[in-house]
Amino acid sequence: MTAPRPAIKASTLHVRNYRERMREQGLVKKDVWIRPEYAEELAAIEKSMRDAERDAGIPYLPTQPAEAGWTVAAIRHALQQASTVRDGLISLETIEGAEPSLHLVMHEYGDLSVFLAVGGEQILVEAYLWPVEDVVDPAAFNAHVLSTHVLLPLSTIGMQRIGGVAGYTMFGALDTHSSLANVMFEIETLAENVISATDAYRPFLRTTTRRKA
């Protein structure tokens, strides 16, 4: 995404707020052991169980004609009618530029920033993790990520320079003709995976970074 972005924070800064919010909702964290190929299915089940008492709104979101494909403006317009946005759980901001993008602040996830852009036939959803300099041994960390990324359904970890600083990001992509429910699922899955990755990869981070989580 090439458009200018608001200031972003390392994902470790969002974890504490996220955990506190989950506890306030009466939720508890449970670790489970499953085969890697079931990771995506488990993520969907977990979300449905957590949202059981809330009107998720996804089945009632406006749809986009399959032949038209999504644009950033169309996605924003549709999301503004979703219950998660109406209830203040997600804030939206359009970042103008040669390639407009959408900035989503995920308040349920410690105000995590997620960025969405449309290019060609793809919708790209992305979030910032942490600077490379926050990792004790980048080579060892990179090798570990390559061997464990299958446990993060629908998301991939990459590296890019943001504001001239090399950092890790997590992203997912889907077709521009996907249903809005799938777009929303991609966004929420990415947010979930950022939190999970921050927990799972904490041992690779410098002590000062870990203390922020």
Backbone as a ProteinNet text record, in pm:
[ID]
protein_1_A
[PRIMARY]
MTAPRPAIKASTLHVRNYRERMREQGLVKKDVWIRPEYAEELAAIEKSMRDAERDAGIPYLPTQPAEAGWTVAAIRHALQQASTVRDGLISLETIEGAEPSLHLVMHEYGDLSVFLAVGGEQILVEAYLWPVEDVVDPAAFNAHVLSTHVLLPLSTIGMQRIGGVAGYTMFGALDTHSSLANVMFEIETLAENVISATDAYRPFLRTTTRRKA
[TERTIARY]
85.1	0	89.2	69.3	160.6	106.7	-20.5	-77.9	-23.2	-10.5	36.6	-54.5	3.9	-73.8	-65.8	-165	-154.2	-40.7	2.6	106.2	55.7	140.2	100.5	192	141.5	215.3	243.8	348.7	378.5	262	236.9	120.6	125.3	245.5	255.2	183.3	169.3	103	-48.1	-101.9	-246.5	-290.4	-196.8	-234.3	-295.2	-236.4	-288.3	-432.1	-460.5	-597.5	-693.1	-646.2	-730.1	-765.1	-665.3	-690.2	-786	-767.5	-856.2	-999.9	-1015.8	-1150.2	-1215.9	-1139	-1194.3	-1239.8	-1159.3	-1196.6	-1322.5	-1332.4	-1450	-1577.4	-1564.8	-1680.3	-1710.1	-1632.4	-1654.7	-1597.4	-1506.1	-1447.6	-1318.6	-1284.5	-1162.1	-1080.1	-948.6	-858.4	-834.1	-850	-826.3	-735.9	-630.7	-543.5	-593.2	-590.2	-632.1	-525.1	-521.9	-426.8	-504.8	-475.8	-546.1	-446.2	-491	-408.5	-408	-295.9	-284.1	-392.7	-438.5	-537.5	-673.8	-693.9	-820.9	-814.7	-702.7	-684.7	-790.6	-820	-918.7	-1057.4	-1092.4	-1223.5	-1236	-1128.2	-1130.8	-1148.2	-1082.5	-1095	-1239.8	-1309.6	-1449.6	-1537.4	-1509.9	-1587.7	-1565.9	-1439.9	-1408.5	-1484.2	-1483.9	-1551.5	-1701.4	-1762.5	-1906.5	-1942.4	-1857.4	-1883.7	-1865.8	-1771	-1747.2	-1856.7	-1914.9	-2015.3	-2157.5	-2174.7	-2306.6	-2413.1	-2375	-2474.5	-2481.7	-2413	-2412.7	-2464.6	-2535.7	-2583.4	-2464.4	-2412.2	-2291.6	-2315.6	-2432.9	-2466.8	-2418.1	-2326.8	-2269.1	-2373.1	-2469.7	-2565.8	-2652.8	-2656.8	-2745.5	-2671.3	-2541.8	-2465.9	-2510.7	-2506	-2538.3	-2438.4	-2482.7	-2395.3	-2352.2	-2245.3	-2193	-2217	-2275	-2294.2	-2162.4	-2165.1	-2042.3	-1968.2	-2042.3	-1976.5	-1908.2	-1945.1	-1889.8	-1753.4	-1737.6	-1613	-1609.4	-1533.2	-1526.1	-1425.7	-1458.3	-1364	-1350.9	-1249.3	-1232.7	-1355.5	-1405.4	-1522.2	-1644.5	-1662.9	-1779	-1769.5	-1649.7	-1631.9	-1660.5	-1611	-1637.4	-1787.3	-1854.9	-1998.7	-2073.5	-2034.7	-2101.8	-2071.1	-1945.1	-1907.6	-1973.9	-2001	-2066.6	-2205.7	-2261.6	-2393.8	-2386.8	-2265.9	-2249	-2261	-2309.7	-2331.1	-2200.3	-2090.3	-1962.9	-1917.7	-1951.3	-1917.1	-2021.1	-2147.7	-2254.1	-2241.9	-2197.5	-2185.2	-2053.3	-1970.7	-1845.9	-1732.3	-1745.1	-1637.9	-1526.2	-1558.7	-1460	-1480	-1370.1	-1373.9	-1311.5	-1366.1	-1319.9	-1264.6	-1160.2	-1102	-1044.4	-1082.2	-1026.6	-897.3	-793.6	-665.1	-656.4	-666	-666.8	-526.2	-519.8	-391.7	-410.8	-299.6	-307.8	-375.8	-350.9	-416.7	-483.9	-609.5	-678.2	-681.7	-677.7	-688.8	-781.1	-818.7	-910.6	-837.7	-843.3	-782.1	-893	-883.6	-981.3	-914	-973.5	-924.9	-1013.5	-953.8	-1028.4	-1029.5	-1133.7	-1137.7	-1146.3	-1204.5	-1211.6	-1074.6	-981.3	-847.6	-742.8	-775	-679.8	-649.9	-748.4	-732.1	-627.1	-620.4	-528.9	-565.2	-464.3	-485.3	-473.7	-575.6	-575.9	-596.8	-522	-531.4	-581.6	-673.2	-733	-715.3	-671.4	-655	-704.8	-740.9	-786	-693	-639.6	-551.3	-575.9	-611.1	-640.2	-759.7	-739.9	-847.5	-835	-753.7	-731.4	-766.3	-815.8	-831.1	-720.6	-638.9	-529.2	-562.4	-552.6	-577.3	-447.3	-402.2	-267.9	-264.1	-176.2	-154.6	-5.7	37	177.8	203.1	315.8	352.6	452.8	579.6	681.6	803.9	891	1013	1107.2	1186	1285	1381.7	1412.6	1508.7	1456.7	1326.9	1271.4	1291.2	1340.1	1361.9	1507.9	1528.1	1663.3	1749	1696.5	1770.9	1678.8	1680.8	1589.8	1600.2	1720.5	1736.2	1664	1681.4	1614.3	1463.3	1423.1	1279.7	1218.1	1284.7	1232.7	1216.7	1314.7	1307.1	1190.3	1169.9	1059.6	924.4	912.9	787.9	755.7	856.3	834	785	825.4	787.1	655.5	603	481	367.7	388.6	287.2	155.6	158.9	36	-63.7	-16.4	-104.5	-181	-152.8	-223.1	-308.9	-433	-516.4	-539.1	-527	-557.9	-458.8	-356.2	-264.3	-119.9	-41.1	99.9	181.1	300.1	389.3	495.3	518.1	618.7	696.9	789.1	870.2	858.7	854.3	857.6	904.2	944	988.7	870.8	843.2	735.7	797.2	787.2	851.1	1001.6	1058.1	1201.9	1254	1164.9	1205.7	1158.2	1250.2	1213.8	1129.6	1020.9	933.6	860.2	799.5	719.8	572.6	505.5	362.5	294	165.2	85	-24.4	-49.9	-148.4	-224.4	-337.9	-418.7	-477.8	-519.3	-573.8	-692.5	-784.4	-897.6	-943.6	-1025	-1070.2	-1167.6	-1163.5	-1252.2	-1398.9	-1425.8	-1564	-1612.4	-1533.6	-1574.1	-1695.6	-1772.4	-1886.6	-1836.1	-1920	-1880.8	-1859.2	-1936	-1916.2	-1774.9	-1724.4	-1588	-1484.3	-1512.3	-1421.3	-1413.2	-1528.5	-1531.5	-1461.5	-1481	-1415.4	-1263.7	-1218.1	-1074.1	-1016.8	-1088.7	-1043.3	-1033.1	-1137.6	-1139.3	-1040	-1023.2	-925.1	-784.3	-756.4	-624.8	-600.1	-699.8	-684.6	-659	-733.8	-713	-570.6	-524.1	-392.4	-279.8	-300.5	-199.3	-183.3	-295.7	-290.1	-224	-262.6	-205.9	-56.5	-15.9	125.8	207.9	152.2	224	248.1	149.7	166.4	266.5	249.7	330.8	477.7	504.3	641.4	708.2	644.2	701	842.2	873.3	1009.6	1119.2	1084.4	1184.6	1206.3	1121.9	1130.1	1219	1273.9	1357.8	1274.3	1338.3	1268.3	1183.5	1234.9	1159.3	1032.6	1036.4	917.5	817.5	865.2	775.6	699.6	761.5	696.1	577.1	569	456.5	331.4	347.7	233.3	162.3
-118	0	123.7	210.4	322	452	458.9	583.1	614.5	744.6	781.2	723.9	688.2	626.2	707.3	690.3	749.1	680.5	742.1	680	545.7	444.2	311.5	265.8	175.3	125.3	-22.8	-69.1	-211.8	-288.5	-408.6	-485.7	-519.1	-523.4	-556.3	-453.8	-331.9	-227.6	-247.6	-330.1	-351.1	-472.5	-560	-687.5	-670	-583.5	-566.2	-516.5	-415.9	-365.3	-473	-552.5	-660.3	-760.9	-802.4	-900.3	-846	-719.5	-659.8	-654.9	-623	-615.1	-752	-854.8	-989.9	-1031.5	-998.1	-1033.1	-957.9	-831.3	-752	-811.6	-882	-944.3	-1082.4	-1121.1	-1249.8	-1366.9	-1339.1	-1445	-1495.6	-1619.4	-1679.4	-1734.1	-1734.5	-1784.9	-1933.3	-2012.8	-2156.3	-2197.2	-2269.4	-2321.8	-2459.4	-2484.5	-2614.9	-2667.7	-2798.6	-2863.5	-2928.6	-2886.5	-2940.6	-2964.2	-3034.5	-3051.2	-2919.7	-2882.3	-2752.6	-2726.7	-2830.1	-2808.2	-2764.7	-2774.6	-2732.6	-2592.7	-2522.3	-2391.6	-2291.3	-2287.4	-2191.9	-2222.5	-2350	-2389.4	-2354.3	-2376.1	-2343.2	-2193.6	-2111.9	-1966.8	-1922.8	-1982.8	-1948.1	-1992.1	-2111.1	-2161.5	-2073.7	-2036.9	-1952.1	-1820.3	-1758.4	-1630.4	-1644.2	-1749.2	-1766.6	-1788	-1856.7	-1879.9	-1752.1	-1668.8	-1545.4	-1442.6	-1446	-1346.8	-1396.5	-1502.9	-1565.5	-1470.7	-1375	-1286.9	-1151.9	-1138.4	-1010	-1027.4	-928.2	-930	-907.5	-1015.2	-1003.6	-920.4	-928.4	-842.7	-893	-986.7	-1028	-1082.7	-1167.9	-1218	-1108.2	-989.4	-884.6	-770.1	-787.5	-682.5	-668	-544.9	-528.3	-605	-651.9	-731.4	-651.5	-696	-632.9	-726.6	-678.5	-765.6	-830	-959.5	-1033	-977.4	-927.4	-880.9	-745.9	-671.8	-537.5	-539.7	-621.1	-621.1	-504.3	-521	-418.7	-309.6	-188.2	-77	-36.1	44.5	91	169.7	257	338.4	251.5	148.5	61.1	-20	-65.7	-141.8	-53.1	69.9	159.5	184	210.9	237.1	117.7	-2.5	-122.5	-145.9	-128.1	-152.1	-52.7	67.1	166.8	121.9	26	-25	-151.9	-200.1	-321.3	-288.2	-383	-358.5	-329.7	-393	-370.2	-225.2	-160.3	-19	69.2	37.2	116.6	117.1	4.7	-6.1	49.9	103	164.9	68.3	-55.3	-152.6	-136.2	-75.4	-47.4	96	170.8	305.3	300.3	379.4	378.3	514.4	512.5	635.7	605.2	684	667.3	746.5	682.4	748	776	902.3	939.5	932.4	915.6	908.8	848.9	825.9	764	628.3	558.8	431.1	442.2	484.9	503.2	373.4	386.9	270.4	304.4	202.6	219.7	183.1	273	249.8	211.8	92.4	44.9	36.1	98.5	86.3	-15.6	-128.4	-239.4	-221.6	-157	-123.5	-247.5	-354.4	-478.7	-544.2	-502.4	-562	-459.9	-385.2	-289.1	-174.7	-133.2	-24.3	-57	-182.4	-226.8	-160.9	-112.7	-53.6	-160.4	-168	-258.1	-173.1	-203.2	-126.2	-215.6	-161.9	-237.5	-159	-226.8	-163.9	-259.5	-203.4	-282.8	-255.7	-362.4	-348.7	-460.5	-424.3	-527	-609.6	-739.1	-830.3	-875.5	-803.5	-845.1	-736.8	-781.3	-696.8	-738	-643	-670.5	-610.3	-692	-647.9	-667.7	-563.7	-566.5	-499.3	-547.7	-486.8	-490	-393.3	-383	-466.1	-535.4	-614.2	-539.2	-533.3	-463.7	-439.1	-346.1	-320.1	-440.2	-457.3	-565	-550.7	-427.9	-405.6	-454.2	-480.8	-532.7	-683	-748	-892.6	-920.5	-1008.6	-1038	-1098.8	-1199.9	-1269.9	-1283.2	-1185.5	-1188.8	-1316	-1368.5	-1489.2	-1607.8	-1624.7	-1734.3	-1713.1	-1588.6	-1558.2	-1587.3	-1545	-1568	-1717.1	-1795.7	-1940.5	-1999.8	-1950.6	-2001.4	-1965.2	-1843.9	-1801.2	-1890.5	-1921.3	-2005.6	-2145.1	-2191.6	-2327.1	-2331.1	-2214.8	-2213.3	-2131.4	-2070.2	-1980	-2050.4	-2181.9	-2255.4	-2248.4	-2216.6	-2207.5	-2076.1	-1985.1	-1856.9	-1856.8	-1901.9	-1918.2	-1787.6	-1793.3	-1683.6	-1567.9	-1575	-1462.2	-1504	-1407.4	-1428.8	-1316.9	-1349.2	-1248.6	-1212.3	-1083.1	-1035.4	-920.4	-866.3	-752.3	-640.7	-516.9	-400.9	-279.3	-177.3	-53.9	42.3	90.2	186.3	307.9	421.6	541	526.7	447.2	427.7	325.9	262.9	166.4	27	-68.4	-205.5	-267	-330.1	-389.5	-510.4	-583.8	-700.8	-661.1	-714.1	-692.8	-827.8	-828	-947.2	-907.2	-991.7	-955.4	-1077.2	-1048.5	-1150.3	-1091.1	-1174.2	-1125.5	-1210.8	-1148.2	-1220.9	-1152.6	-1220.6	-1172.1	-1055.7	-961.4	-845	-882.6	-1003.6	-1047.6	-1129.7	-1131.6	-1202.9	-1134.6	-1210.4	-1151.9	-1059.6	-966.8	-875.8	-951.6	-1058.2	-1140.3	-1196.7	-1237.9	-1290.8	-1181.1	-1061.4	-948.8	-919.6	-916.9	-890.3	-1001.5	-1124.3	-1237.3	-1226.7	-1183.8	-1166.4	-1060.6	-950.1	-841.7	-889.5	-955.7	-999.4	-1113.2	-1199.8	-1307.5	-1250.4	-1148.2	-1084.5	-1025.2	-956.1	-897.1	-1005.8	-1115.7	-1228.1	-1281.9	-1294.9	-1352.9	-1261.8	-1130.9	-1038	-1058.9	-1071.2	-1094.4	-1228.7	-1332.2	-1465.8	-1467.6	-1400.6	-1397.8	-1323.8	-1216.6	-1140.8	-1226.4	-1307.9	-1399.9	-1510.4	-1570.2	-1686.6	-1652	-1532.9	-1497.2	-1406	-1385.4	-1297.8	-1338.2	-1468.3	-1505.2	-1454.8	-1421.5	-1373.1	-1221.8	-1154.4	-1008.8	-965	-847.8	-793.5	-770.7	-774	-765.1	-639.8	-526.2	-401.1	-406.7	-478.9	-493.3	-586.7	-697.2	-794.3	-732.2	-640.1	-581.6	-496.1	-454.1	-371.8	-454.9	-586.5	-673.2	-715.1
0	0	0	-94.2	-108.2	-51.6	-17.9	32.8	171.4	206.7	340.7	447.7	560.2	666.1	794	881.6	1015	1090.4	1199.1	1281.3	1332.2	1325.4	1369.8	1481.3	1563.2	1677.9	1659.8	1726.4	1724.4	1785.2	1733.8	1778.2	1926.3	1984.3	2126.6	2213.5	2163.9	2242.1	2248.2	2159	2155.2	2236.9	2270.5	2331.2	2469.4	2552.4	2688.2	2686.1	2602.5	2593.7	2544.8	2450.5	2397.1	2506.2	2583.2	2688.8	2793.8	2830.5	2930.3	2879.1	2752.3	2695.9	2691	2659.1	2657.5	2797.8	2899.1	3036.7	3079.6	3039.5	3075.7	3017.2	2905.4	2841.9	2900.1	3002.5	3065.9	2988.5	2895.2	2813.9	2877.2	2848.6	2900.8	2785	2802.6	2699.3	2721.4	2615.7	2621.4	2505.2	2535.6	2430.8	2388.7	2258.9	2207.7	2113.3	2098.9	2009.4	1895.9	1773.7	1657.8	1544.8	1443.2	1324.3	1246.5	1184.1	1115.5	1012.5	943.5	837.2	890.7	1023.9	1081.6	1142	1123.2	1187.7	1143.3	1013.7	963.7	1018.8	1023.8	1076.1	1224.1	1299.7	1442.3	1463.7	1380.8	1394.3	1376.9	1280.9	1257.9	1374.8	1428.2	1541.7	1664.5	1689.1	1804.7	1797.6	1679.1	1665	1688.5	1635.7	1652.7	1799.1	1873.5	2015.6	2096.5	2057.5	2130.5	2104.8	1985.6	1948.2	1968.3	2044	2055.3	2107.7	2194	2254	2184.8	2070.9	2002.6	1861.9	1813.8	1675.9	1584.3	1528.5	1446.9	1322.6	1266.8	1154	1020.4	1017.3	890.2	793.2	837.3	739.8	679.2	741.4	694.9	627.8	604.4	539.5	394.5	340.6	199.4	114.6	-0.5	-86.1	-207.1	-270.4	-390.9	-508.1	-616.9	-733.1	-774	-797.2	-825.8	-946.4	-1046.3	-1167.6	-1149	-1046.1	-1027.9	-960.3	-858.5	-783.1	-685.3	-578.8	-475.2	-507.5	-463.4	-459.2	-312.9	-281.4	-143.8	-99.3	-186.9	-151.8	-126.4	-208.5	-192.5	-63.6	-31	93	213.4	209.8	323	338.1	227.9	233.6	292.7	251.1	301.1	448.4	487.1	626.6	721.2	673.1	758.1	801.7	730	764.6	848.6	873.5	953.7	1101.9	1180	1322.7	1395.2	1352	1419.8	1408.1	1297.3	1279.2	1346.9	1330	1392.4	1544.3	1601	1746.3	1798.6	1709.1	1752.1	1777.9	1732	1752.6	1650.7	1537.1	1433.1	1385.6	1373.8	1316.1	1177.3	1085.4	947.1	907.2	826.5	773	635.2	536.2	402.5	391.3	341.7	318.2	169	133.4	-7.4	-65.6	-195.5	-264.4	-401.6	-470.4	-602.7	-593.8	-483.2	-456	-319.3	-314.4	-185.6	-105.5	24.5	111.8	227.7	301	413.1	541.6	638.6	769.5	866.6	922.2	1019.5	1155.9	1255.7	1392.9	1463.1	1500.4	1559.6	1711.7	1762.5	1904.8	1993.1	1943.1	2020.3	2035	1952.3	1953.1	1996.9	2101.2	2154.9	2061.1	1980.1	1882.9	1776.7	1740.1	1635.2	1502.2	1429.7	1297.8	1189.9	1105.5	990.8	866.3	761.3	637.6	525.2	447	336.8	207.8	103.5	-27.4	-135.1	-248	-362	-478.4	-535.9	-651.3	-749.6	-871.9	-971.1	-928.4	-917	-878.1	-733.2	-654.4	-516.4	-415.5	-301.2	-183.3	-86.9	-46.5	46.3	182.1	285.7	423.3	500.8	571.1	628.6	765.2	852.1	983.5	1015.8	1093.7	1133	1257.5	1260.8	1377.8	1464.9	1421.9	1500.3	1412.9	1453.1	1376	1381.3	1277.3	1274.7	1391.8	1429	1537.5	1672.8	1683.3	1808.4	1823	1718.4	1720.6	1757.1	1853	1900.9	1790	1723	1617.4	1495.9	1405.1	1290	1206.5	1187.4	1105.7	1169.2	1300.3	1370.3	1370.5	1388.7	1388.8	1252.4	1145.8	1011.1	983.5	1025.6	1005.1	1083	1204.4	1286.2	1224.3	1173.5	1110.1	990.7	910.5	793.1	831.4	948	989.5	1066.2	1105.2	1187.1	1126.4	1010.5	955.7	925.1	905.8	874.9	990	1109.6	1226.1	1231.1	1137.9	1131.6	1005.3	1013.5	894.7	820.4	689.1	597.3	602.4	685.3	700.5	674	625.8	596.2	659.6	707.7	765.1	662.2	644.4	550.7	611.1	533.4	577.1	475.2	523.3	435.7	514.9	443.2	507.7	515.2	634.6	657.9	725.6	660.6	713.7	720.8	630.1	627	726.1	802.9	905.3	864.7	861.7	826.5	937.7	899.7	999.9	945.5	1036.1	999.1	990.1	890.8	875.7	857.7	880.9	854.5	756.9	658.7	557.7	507.6	448.9	384.3	258	166.1	39.7	-1.9	-72.3	-127.6	-255.3	-330.6	-459.9	-443.6	-537.6	-529.6	-549	-593	-609.6	-489.9	-384.2	-263.4	-200.7	-124.7	-54.6	55.5	96.5	203.7	334.1	354.2	473.8	476.4	359.9	353.8	374.7	325.6	348.4	498.1	562.9	706.6	783.6	739.5	805.5	790.2	673.6	650.1	744	759.8	847.1	991.7	1039	1178.6	1203.2	1103.9	1118.3	1126.5	1045.1	1050.8	1189.1	1243.3	1376.8	1481.1	1471.4	1563.3	1550.1	1427.2	1404.6	1451.6	1443.2	1495.6	1645.7	1715.8	1860	1889.3	1814	1835.6	1806.5	1698.3	1662.1	1766.7	1820.5	1922.7	2046.2	2081.7	2194.6	2160.6	2042.7	2006.7	1985.3	1929.8	1894.4	1997.1	2110.6	2212.8	2255.9	2267.1	2308.7	2214.9	2091.3	1996	2005.8	2083.9	2092.3	2207.9	2194.3	2300.6	2425.8	2540.3	2668.6	2678.2	2632.9	2643.1	2560.2	2449.1	2365.2	2430.5	2488.6	2551.7	2667.4	2739.2	2855.9	2819	2693	2649.8	2628.8	2615	2586.2	2713.5
[MASK]
+++++++++++++++++++++++++++++++++++++++++++++++++++++++++++++++++++++++++++++++++++++++++++++++++++++++++++++++++++++++++++++++++++++++++++++++++++++++++++++++++++++++++++++++++++++++++++++++++++++++++++++++++++++

